[in-house]
Amino acid sequence: MLKVVKFGGSSLADSAQFTKVGNIIKSDARRKFVVPSAPGKRYKGDTKVTDLLYACYAKAEKNSDFSSEFSQIKARYNEIIKGLSLTVSLDDEFAEIEKNFKAHVGSDYAASRGEYLNGILMAAFLGFEFIDARTVIFFNEHGELDAEKTNEILGKKLAETENAVVPGFYGCGADGNIKTFSRGGSDITGSLVARAVHADVYENWTDVSGFLIADPRIVDDPAPIDTITYRELRELSYMGASVLHEDAIFPVRKEGIPVNIRNTNHPDDPGTWIVESTGKKSPFVITGIAGKKGFCSINVDKDMMNSEVGFGRKVLQAFEESNLSFEHMPSGIDTMTVFVDQKAFIPHEQHVISTIHKLANPDTIDIESDLALIAVVGRGMKSMTGTAGRIFSALAHARINIRMIDQGSSELNIIIGVANADFEKAISAIYNIFVITQI
Ligand code: ASP
């Protein structure tokens, strides 16, 4: 049994957090490969080292004095060294980074140093080998991850290693320079390492005990999700539930490796399991609820639309021409509605309308804004009758007007459109009926 463990920034924010992480790793000899993030926030209002690095480099690029930001960064690492009584020094590294900043080597290089330095400290702390991600993770000339090259080289390197630390978030670009993933990308590194060593589990340690059924800012003390499938997770993350970087699923999915989200501050909590498939029933019909505000609906009416071949394509072409992607497209006999992101749509609004008129010649076009979409997701819905009915009933009791309902053909989710103003109330009502009262 082999485990790959990734620790997020808040799990490594200072020496006290490092100590917790050390205890977690040492308590299980199967935790052989470790992927650290950069030190994150120690308290609310604190600044992550990655943000300090970006700010520092922005000054360096303008040839302004960046010594104050740079001192803050150095102080963060020196506190960890001192707090853990490590014998390593990062002074040579700091000097080189400073020199490279002055030479304007690039903001990806700058940001990556957060993980790089933390990786050196983590390796020293654990007595593990340090492997620079630059030598084992690769991007292609389009700036995308080169998954196969990475898997091959990373796999070979790790096969020769008993225990290792591979810093998260960056690798080597096609030009040989450092390149980072998008923010939160250490999750992807962890997943790549898990795939490369054929791990039995990828543990992703953070500051929450896994996924919750609903957003705790909306629902009081929501129940945790014990097990969720990759596809359910994709539906929920798309709708804004974020714990794991979206691209982190793909590498482990290729190998069917489960991901276990765990809490560094509560290591005994079982956390959430993300799996390819499971026969385990979730305790409720639904697995989770997530949603987003800020959508527009464009309702297009035309008599006899149903018999006009190609009408839908022409309407969608108008969106495509403005490079707008659409979210949902419920339709009636003589109407079709297209849901789009409001912020993206507004600048193109009049152009899209005139293009629809030109291409599809509808009778009327009507736009509604300030709508929210809510996804009710669950693998259990397929085999249950009445799920949609329960949602309707919960929303009716809460006096919420449903503006749209759309059930995915996979029967994995039901999407509901409501006014932005009803968003929180709707989520609470759905949560209550499925989780609290269960009627
Ligand atoms: N340190 C990087 C960030 O703040 C990457 C990560 O933490 O995963 O986005």
Short mmCIF file of C-alpha atoms and ligand atoms in Angstrom, two decimals:
data_model
loop_
_atom_site.label_atom_id
_atom_site.label_comp_id
_atom_site.label_asym_id
_atom_site.label_seq_id
_atom_site.Cartn_x
_atom_site.Cartn_y
_atom_site.Cartn_z
CA MET A 1 0.00 0.00 0.00
CA LEU A 2 1.42 3.30 -1.09
CA LYS A 3 0.11 6.76 -0.34
CA VAL A 4 0.92 10.11 -1.92
CA VAL A 5 0.18 13.03 0.36
CA LYS A 6 -0.25 16.63 -0.68
CA PHE A 7 -0.43 19.41 1.89
CA GLY A 8 -2.03 22.76 1.12
CA GLY A 9 -0.67 26.16 2.13
CA SER A 10 -2.63 26.54 5.34
CA SER A 11 -1.28 23.14 6.46
CA LEU A 12 2.25 24.52 6.06
CA ALA A 13 1.78 28.13 7.07
CA ASP A 14 4.25 28.05 9.98
CA SER A 15 6.37 25.72 12.11
CA ALA A 16 3.40 24.65 14.26
CA GLN A 17 1.55 23.49 11.15
CA PHE A 18 4.71 21.79 9.84
CA THR A 19 4.87 19.83 13.08
CA LYS A 20 1.31 18.57 12.60
CA VAL A 21 2.18 17.57 9.04
CA GLY A 22 5.32 15.76 10.22
CA ASN A 23 3.26 13.79 12.73
CA ILE A 24 0.74 12.81 10.07
CA ILE A 25 3.45 11.57 7.70
CA LYS A 26 5.40 9.74 10.38
CA SER A 27 2.30 8.04 11.75
CA ASP A 28 1.96 5.99 8.56
CA ALA A 29 5.00 4.53 6.79
CA ARG A 30 2.93 4.16 3.62
CA ARG A 31 3.00 7.95 3.20
CA LYS A 32 6.15 7.86 1.10
CA PHE A 33 5.79 10.73 -1.33
CA VAL A 34 4.97 14.25 -0.23
CA VAL A 35 3.87 17.26 -2.27
CA PRO A 36 3.91 20.57 -0.38
CA SER A 37 2.34 23.91 -1.32
CA ALA A 38 3.94 27.22 -0.34
CA PRO A 39 3.23 28.58 3.16
CA GLY A 40 -0.32 29.93 3.18
CA LYS A 41 -2.23 32.19 5.53
CA ARG A 42 -1.50 31.82 9.25
CA TYR A 43 -4.61 33.76 10.23
CA LYS A 44 -7.45 35.63 8.57
CA GLY A 45 -6.06 38.68 6.80
CA ASP A 46 -2.56 37.20 6.47
CA THR A 47 -0.87 37.02 3.03
CA LYS A 48 0.13 33.77 1.32
CA VAL A 49 3.80 33.50 0.38
CA THR A 50 2.76 32.96 -3.26
CA ASP A 51 1.00 36.35 -3.23
CA LEU A 52 4.03 37.96 -1.58
CA LEU A 53 6.20 36.52 -4.35
CA TYR A 54 3.94 37.86 -7.10
CA ALA A 55 3.88 41.30 -5.45
CA CYS A 56 7.62 41.27 -4.96
CA TYR A 57 8.28 40.29 -8.55
CA ALA A 58 5.90 42.96 -9.87
CA LYS A 59 8.14 45.52 -8.16
CA ALA A 60 11.32 43.86 -9.41
CA GLU A 61 10.01 43.99 -12.95
CA LYS A 62 9.55 47.74 -12.64
CA ASN A 63 13.05 48.01 -11.20
CA SER A 64 11.53 49.29 -7.94
CA ASP A 65 12.91 48.43 -4.55
CA PHE A 66 11.42 45.08 -3.44
CA SER A 67 13.48 44.58 -0.30
CA SER A 68 10.59 45.01 2.11
CA GLU A 69 8.46 42.26 0.47
CA PHE A 70 11.50 40.07 0.07
CA SER A 71 12.33 40.37 3.77
CA GLN A 72 8.80 39.28 4.64
CA ILE A 73 9.22 36.19 2.47
CA LYS A 74 12.57 35.33 4.03
CA ALA A 75 11.09 35.82 7.50
CA ARG A 76 8.32 33.30 6.77
CA TYR A 77 10.84 30.56 5.95
CA ASN A 78 13.28 31.49 8.68
CA GLU A 79 10.51 31.19 11.26
CA ILE A 80 9.86 27.63 10.06
CA ILE A 81 13.58 26.77 10.18
CA LYS A 82 13.89 28.15 13.69
CA GLY A 83 10.61 26.71 14.97
CA LEU A 84 11.59 23.24 13.82
CA SER A 85 15.27 23.64 14.84
CA LEU A 86 16.40 22.64 11.35
CA THR A 87 20.07 22.87 10.52
CA VAL A 88 19.52 23.89 6.87
CA SER A 89 19.91 27.47 5.71
CA LEU A 90 18.16 28.97 2.73
CA ASP A 91 20.50 31.97 2.50
CA ASP A 92 22.14 30.83 -0.74
CA GLU A 93 18.72 30.19 -2.28
CA PHE A 94 17.46 33.62 -1.19
CA ALA A 95 20.51 35.28 -2.78
CA GLU A 96 19.97 33.46 -6.05
CA ILE A 97 16.26 34.27 -6.13
CA GLU A 98 17.00 37.94 -5.47
CA LYS A 99 19.51 37.95 -8.30
CA ASN A 100 17.05 36.28 -10.67
CA PHE A 101 14.31 38.73 -9.73
CA LYS A 102 16.64 41.59 -10.62
CA ALA A 103 17.34 39.84 -13.95
CA HIS A 104 13.56 39.64 -14.64
CA VAL A 105 13.41 35.88 -15.10
CA GLY A 106 9.61 35.77 -15.14
CA SER A 107 6.65 35.71 -12.78
CA ASP A 108 6.17 31.93 -13.06
CA TYR A 109 9.68 31.43 -11.75
CA ALA A 110 8.96 33.94 -8.99
CA ALA A 111 5.72 32.28 -7.86
CA SER A 112 7.21 28.79 -8.00
CA ARG A 113 9.85 29.65 -5.41
CA GLY A 114 7.21 29.41 -2.66
CA GLU A 115 6.82 25.67 -3.21
CA TYR A 116 10.48 25.16 -4.09
CA LEU A 117 11.74 26.59 -0.79
CA ASN A 118 9.04 24.85 1.22
CA GLY A 119 9.98 21.56 -0.46
CA ILE A 120 13.60 21.94 0.62
CA LEU A 121 12.50 22.55 4.21
CA MET A 122 10.01 19.70 4.16
CA ALA A 123 12.64 17.27 2.84
CA ALA A 124 15.10 18.34 5.53
CA PHE A 125 12.44 18.06 8.21
CA LEU A 126 11.38 14.56 7.19
CA GLY A 127 14.78 13.25 6.08
CA PHE A 128 13.32 12.54 2.60
CA GLU A 129 14.98 13.15 -0.76
CA PHE A 130 14.16 16.51 -2.42
CA ILE A 131 13.25 16.28 -6.11
CA ASP A 132 12.98 19.59 -7.95
CA ALA A 133 9.70 19.56 -9.90
CA ARG A 134 11.53 21.28 -12.75
CA THR A 135 13.30 17.99 -13.51
CA VAL A 136 10.22 15.75 -13.51
CA ILE A 137 7.13 17.75 -14.56
CA PHE A 138 6.89 19.05 -18.12
CA PHE A 139 4.76 21.40 -20.20
CA ASN A 140 4.53 21.39 -24.01
CA GLU A 141 5.08 24.31 -26.39
CA HIS A 142 1.43 25.36 -25.97
CA GLY A 143 1.99 25.76 -22.25
CA GLU A 144 -0.13 22.71 -21.44
CA LEU A 145 0.93 19.89 -19.17
CA ASP A 146 2.76 17.16 -21.09
CA ALA A 147 1.08 14.37 -19.13
CA GLU A 148 2.77 11.41 -20.78
CA LYS A 149 6.33 12.76 -20.71
CA THR A 150 5.78 13.76 -17.09
CA ASN A 151 4.40 10.36 -16.18
CA GLU A 152 7.34 8.58 -17.74
CA ILE A 153 10.13 10.69 -16.27
CA LEU A 154 8.47 11.25 -12.90
CA GLY A 155 7.67 7.51 -12.65
CA LYS A 156 11.25 6.52 -13.43
CA LYS A 157 12.72 8.96 -10.96
CA LEU A 158 10.37 8.01 -8.14
CA ALA A 159 10.89 4.28 -8.74
CA GLU A 160 14.52 4.80 -7.68
CA THR A 161 13.50 6.65 -4.53
CA GLU A 162 12.31 5.32 -1.20
CA ASN A 163 10.80 8.55 0.15
CA ALA A 164 10.69 11.91 -1.59
CA VAL A 165 9.36 15.45 -1.49
CA VAL A 166 8.28 16.96 -4.83
CA PRO A 167 7.23 20.61 -4.54
CA GLY A 168 3.81 21.41 -6.03
CA PHE A 169 2.59 24.00 -8.53
CA TYR A 170 5.38 24.11 -11.14
CA GLY A 171 7.43 22.26 -13.67
CA CYS A 172 9.57 22.88 -16.72
CA GLY A 173 8.22 24.72 -19.78
CA ALA A 174 9.08 23.71 -23.36
CA ASP A 175 11.69 26.49 -23.42
CA GLY A 176 13.41 25.10 -20.32
CA ASN A 177 12.12 27.89 -18.08
CA ILE A 178 9.99 27.33 -15.00
CA LYS A 179 6.28 27.26 -15.63
CA THR A 180 3.48 27.10 -13.07
CA PHE A 181 -0.01 25.63 -13.18
CA SER A 182 -2.91 27.96 -12.48
CA ARG A 183 -3.48 28.94 -8.85
CA GLY A 184 -4.07 26.04 -6.49
CA GLY A 185 -2.12 23.84 -8.90
CA SER A 186 -0.20 21.85 -6.26
CA ASP A 187 -3.27 19.61 -6.26
CA ILE A 188 -2.36 18.68 -9.84
CA THR A 189 1.24 17.88 -8.89
CA GLY A 190 -0.03 15.57 -6.15
CA SER A 191 -2.26 13.81 -8.62
CA LEU A 192 0.60 13.42 -11.13
CA VAL A 193 2.84 11.92 -8.47
CA ALA A 194 0.06 9.54 -7.40
CA ARG A 195 -0.38 8.38 -10.98
CA ALA A 196 3.37 8.03 -11.59
CA VAL A 197 3.92 5.75 -8.58
CA HIS A 198 0.61 3.87 -8.99
CA ALA A 199 -0.42 4.94 -5.52
CA ASP A 200 -3.27 3.18 -3.75
CA VAL A 201 -4.56 6.50 -2.52
CA TYR A 202 -3.91 10.20 -3.07
CA GLU A 203 -4.42 12.00 0.22
CA ASN A 204 -5.04 15.69 -0.18
CA TRP A 205 -4.62 17.42 3.19
CA THR A 206 -6.21 20.81 3.66
CA ASP A 207 -8.01 22.82 6.35
CA VAL A 208 -11.49 21.33 5.98
CA SER A 209 -12.64 17.79 6.68
CA GLY A 210 -13.67 17.16 3.09
CA PHE A 211 -16.62 18.32 1.07
CA LEU A 212 -19.83 19.41 2.67
CA ILE A 213 -23.26 18.81 1.18
CA ALA A 214 -23.85 22.55 0.89
CA ASP A 215 -21.91 25.78 1.33
CA PRO A 216 -21.48 26.44 5.09
CA ARG A 217 -21.88 30.16 4.43
CA ILE A 218 -25.46 29.43 3.39
CA VAL A 219 -26.46 26.39 5.45
CA ASP A 220 -25.59 26.07 9.15
CA ASP A 221 -23.20 23.24 9.89
CA PRO A 222 -23.90 21.19 6.74
CA ALA A 223 -23.33 17.44 6.83
CA PRO A 224 -20.06 16.18 5.30
CA ILE A 225 -19.93 14.11 2.12
CA ASP A 226 -18.44 10.73 2.87
CA THR A 227 -17.98 9.45 -0.69
CA ILE A 228 -18.42 11.22 -4.00
CA THR A 229 -17.74 10.03 -7.55
CA TYR A 230 -15.45 11.90 -9.95
CA ARG A 231 -18.48 12.81 -12.07
CA GLU A 232 -20.52 14.11 -9.17
CA LEU A 233 -17.54 16.16 -8.09
CA ARG A 234 -17.17 17.61 -11.57
CA GLU A 235 -20.81 18.73 -11.52
CA LEU A 236 -20.45 20.34 -8.10
CA SER A 237 -17.09 21.98 -8.78
CA TYR A 238 -18.38 23.42 -12.02
CA MET A 239 -21.08 25.07 -9.97
CA GLY A 240 -18.60 26.63 -7.61
CA ALA A 241 -17.94 24.09 -4.84
CA SER A 242 -14.17 24.30 -4.64
CA VAL A 243 -11.83 22.28 -2.46
CA LEU A 244 -9.70 20.65 -5.11
CA HIS A 245 -8.26 22.15 -8.32
CA GLU A 246 -10.48 21.07 -11.21
CA ASP A 247 -7.63 19.60 -13.26
CA ALA A 248 -6.40 17.47 -10.36
CA ILE A 249 -8.86 14.70 -11.09
CA PHE A 250 -7.64 13.76 -14.58
CA PRO A 251 -4.29 12.09 -13.73
CA VAL A 252 -5.66 9.93 -10.91
CA ARG A 253 -8.80 9.14 -12.86
CA LYS A 254 -6.64 7.52 -15.53
CA GLU A 255 -5.48 4.99 -12.94
CA GLY A 256 -8.65 4.75 -10.86
CA ILE A 257 -6.80 6.05 -7.79
CA PRO A 258 -9.15 7.33 -5.07
CA VAL A 259 -8.57 10.77 -3.58
CA ASN A 260 -9.09 11.28 0.12
CA ILE A 261 -9.58 14.89 1.22
CA ARG A 262 -8.35 15.22 4.83
CA ASN A 263 -8.01 17.90 7.46
CA THR A 264 -4.51 18.56 8.85
CA ASN A 265 -6.05 20.17 11.93
CA HIS A 266 -8.36 17.19 12.56
CA PRO A 267 -6.37 14.22 11.27
CA ASP A 268 -8.76 11.68 12.77
CA ASP A 269 -11.70 12.88 10.67
CA PRO A 270 -12.22 10.43 7.79
CA GLY A 271 -12.70 13.24 5.25
CA THR A 272 -14.25 12.74 1.83
CA TRP A 273 -13.40 9.94 -0.62
CA ILE A 274 -13.48 10.83 -4.31
CA VAL A 275 -13.81 7.62 -6.31
CA GLU A 276 -14.51 6.48 -9.84
CA SER A 277 -17.54 4.46 -8.88
CA THR A 278 -19.06 3.08 -5.72
CA GLY A 279 -21.85 0.80 -4.66
CA LYS A 280 -21.98 2.71 -1.39
CA LYS A 281 -25.26 4.54 -1.07
CA SER A 282 -24.98 8.11 0.12
CA PRO A 283 -26.97 8.54 3.34
CA PHE A 284 -29.25 10.99 1.51
CA VAL A 285 -30.74 10.89 -1.97
CA ILE A 286 -28.53 13.77 -2.95
CA THR A 287 -24.77 13.96 -2.66
CA GLY A 288 -24.42 17.71 -2.78
CA ILE A 289 -25.89 21.09 -3.73
CA ALA A 290 -23.95 23.94 -5.30
CA GLY A 291 -24.82 26.96 -7.34
CA LYS A 292 -23.78 30.24 -8.84
CA LYS A 293 -25.38 33.62 -9.23
CA GLY A 294 -25.13 35.95 -12.19
CA PHE A 295 -26.76 34.40 -15.22
CA CYS A 296 -28.96 35.80 -17.98
CA SER A 297 -31.61 33.93 -19.88
CA ILE A 298 -32.31 34.77 -23.51
CA ASN A 299 -35.75 33.55 -24.49
CA VAL A 300 -36.35 33.21 -28.20
CA ASP A 301 -39.93 32.73 -29.48
CA LYS A 302 -41.10 31.81 -32.92
CA ASP A 303 -44.39 30.33 -34.06
CA MET A 304 -43.95 26.86 -35.51
CA MET A 305 -40.35 26.75 -34.31
CA ASN A 306 -40.66 23.05 -33.66
CA SER A 307 -40.96 22.24 -37.34
CA GLU A 308 -38.13 24.46 -38.51
CA VAL A 309 -35.01 22.39 -39.05
CA GLY A 310 -31.80 24.14 -37.96
CA PHE A 311 -33.43 26.85 -35.80
CA GLY A 312 -31.54 25.89 -32.64
CA ARG A 313 -28.24 25.80 -34.48
CA LYS A 314 -28.77 29.30 -35.86
CA VAL A 315 -29.57 30.71 -32.42
CA LEU A 316 -26.50 29.08 -30.90
CA GLN A 317 -24.36 30.31 -33.78
CA ALA A 318 -25.12 33.87 -32.68
CA PHE A 319 -23.55 33.09 -29.31
CA GLU A 320 -20.64 31.29 -30.88
CA GLU A 321 -19.87 34.26 -33.10
CA SER A 322 -19.38 36.38 -29.97
CA ASN A 323 -17.28 33.60 -28.45
CA LEU A 324 -19.81 33.01 -25.67
CA SER A 325 -20.34 29.57 -24.21
CA PHE A 326 -23.81 28.73 -22.94
CA GLU A 327 -24.70 26.94 -19.72
CA HIS A 328 -28.11 25.43 -20.37
CA MET A 329 -30.70 25.42 -23.08
CA PRO A 330 -34.17 24.33 -22.01
CA SER A 331 -36.78 24.49 -24.78
CA GLY A 332 -40.53 24.45 -25.39
CA ILE A 333 -42.49 23.86 -28.59
CA ASP A 334 -42.18 27.39 -29.91
CA THR A 335 -39.54 28.77 -27.55
CA MET A 336 -36.00 28.09 -26.66
CA THR A 337 -34.03 29.64 -23.86
CA VAL A 338 -30.30 30.01 -23.58
CA PHE A 339 -28.61 30.59 -20.22
CA VAL A 340 -25.31 32.45 -20.29
CA ASP A 341 -22.97 34.06 -17.82
CA GLN A 342 -24.24 37.61 -17.32
CA LYS A 343 -20.86 39.33 -17.06
CA ALA A 344 -19.59 37.71 -20.24
CA PHE A 345 -22.84 38.30 -22.11
CA ILE A 346 -23.67 41.94 -21.37
CA PRO A 347 -20.91 43.50 -23.51
CA HIS A 348 -22.12 41.45 -26.51
CA GLU A 349 -25.83 41.64 -25.76
CA GLN A 350 -27.05 43.78 -28.65
CA HIS A 351 -24.78 42.12 -31.14
CA VAL A 352 -26.07 38.67 -30.15
CA ILE A 353 -29.70 39.82 -30.42
CA SER A 354 -29.23 41.31 -33.86
CA THR A 355 -27.36 38.21 -35.01
CA ILE A 356 -30.17 35.94 -33.80
CA HIS A 357 -32.63 38.12 -35.74
CA LYS A 358 -30.48 37.97 -38.81
CA LEU A 359 -29.82 34.23 -38.70
CA ALA A 360 -33.02 32.75 -37.26
CA ASN A 361 -35.69 35.39 -37.82
CA PRO A 362 -37.59 34.81 -34.55
CA ASP A 363 -40.82 36.59 -33.50
CA THR A 364 -39.49 37.94 -30.21
CA ILE A 365 -36.39 37.85 -28.05
CA ASP A 366 -36.66 38.55 -24.37
CA ILE A 367 -33.80 38.81 -21.88
CA GLU A 368 -33.95 38.28 -18.15
CA SER A 369 -30.98 38.98 -15.93
CA ASP A 370 -29.89 38.38 -12.32
CA LEU A 371 -30.67 34.69 -12.29
CA ALA A 372 -28.95 31.98 -10.30
CA LEU A 373 -28.44 28.34 -11.18
CA ILE A 374 -28.46 25.62 -8.55
CA ALA A 375 -27.24 22.08 -9.20
CA VAL A 376 -28.67 19.30 -7.07
CA VAL A 377 -26.31 16.39 -7.65
CA GLY A 378 -26.50 12.74 -6.65
CA ARG A 379 -25.83 9.31 -8.07
CA GLY A 380 -28.75 8.11 -5.95
CA MET A 381 -31.30 10.15 -7.91
CA LYS A 382 -31.41 7.72 -10.79
CA SER A 383 -33.00 4.97 -8.79
CA MET A 384 -35.35 7.17 -6.75
CA THR A 385 -38.70 8.48 -7.79
CA GLY A 386 -39.93 11.88 -6.76
CA THR A 387 -36.64 13.75 -6.45
CA ALA A 388 -37.76 16.57 -8.74
CA GLY A 389 -41.11 16.61 -6.96
CA ARG A 390 -39.41 17.08 -3.61
CA ILE A 391 -37.36 19.95 -4.97
CA PHE A 392 -40.49 21.63 -6.36
CA SER A 393 -42.33 21.13 -3.12
CA ALA A 394 -39.46 22.51 -1.00
CA LEU A 395 -39.19 25.59 -3.20
CA ALA A 396 -42.96 26.13 -3.31
CA HIS A 397 -43.13 26.02 0.50
CA ALA A 398 -40.35 28.58 0.67
CA ARG A 399 -42.34 30.70 -1.83
CA ILE A 400 -39.59 30.61 -4.41
CA ASN A 401 -40.47 30.92 -8.06
CA ILE A 402 -38.63 28.37 -10.23
CA ARG A 403 -37.52 30.00 -13.48
CA MET A 404 -36.01 26.95 -15.10
CA ILE A 405 -35.53 23.27 -14.47
CA ASP A 406 -33.26 20.99 -16.40
CA GLN A 407 -32.43 17.38 -15.66
CA GLY A 408 -29.18 16.10 -17.16
CA SER A 409 -29.67 12.96 -19.25
CA SER A 410 -27.27 11.11 -16.94
CA GLU A 411 -29.83 11.67 -14.17
CA LEU A 412 -26.93 12.72 -12.03
CA ASN A 413 -28.14 16.25 -11.55
CA ILE A 414 -31.11 18.55 -11.64
CA ILE A 415 -30.42 22.18 -12.41
CA ILE A 416 -32.80 24.81 -11.15
CA GLY A 417 -32.89 28.47 -12.14
CA VAL A 418 -34.14 31.02 -9.59
CA ALA A 419 -33.76 34.77 -9.10
CA ASN A 420 -30.40 35.80 -7.60
CA ALA A 421 -32.33 37.15 -4.62
CA ASP A 422 -33.79 33.69 -3.89
CA PHE A 423 -30.48 31.85 -4.23
CA GLU A 424 -29.59 31.30 -0.56
CA LYS A 425 -33.19 30.63 0.47
CA ALA A 426 -33.51 28.02 -2.29
CA ILE A 427 -30.34 26.18 -1.29
CA SER A 428 -31.46 26.07 2.35
CA ALA A 429 -34.90 24.79 1.37
CA ILE A 430 -33.43 22.00 -0.78
CA TYR A 431 -30.92 21.07 1.90
CA ASN A 432 -33.65 20.94 4.53
CA ILE A 433 -35.93 18.65 2.61
CA PHE A 434 -33.25 16.14 1.65
CA VAL A 435 -31.00 16.20 4.70
CA ILE A 436 -32.82 17.57 7.72
CA THR A 437 -36.46 16.53 7.44
CA GLN A 438 -35.91 13.88 4.75
CA ILE A 439 -39.56 13.93 3.76
N1 ASP B 1 0.85 28.23 -3.87
C1 ASP B 1 0.03 28.22 -5.04
C2 ASP B 1 -1.20 29.09 -4.84
O1 ASP B 1 -1.31 29.78 -3.85
C3 ASP B 1 -0.33 26.86 -5.49
C4 ASP B 1 -1.05 26.00 -4.46
O2 ASP B 1 -1.11 26.35 -3.30
O3 ASP B 1 -1.56 24.96 -4.85
O4 ASP B 1 -2.04 29.13 -5.69
#
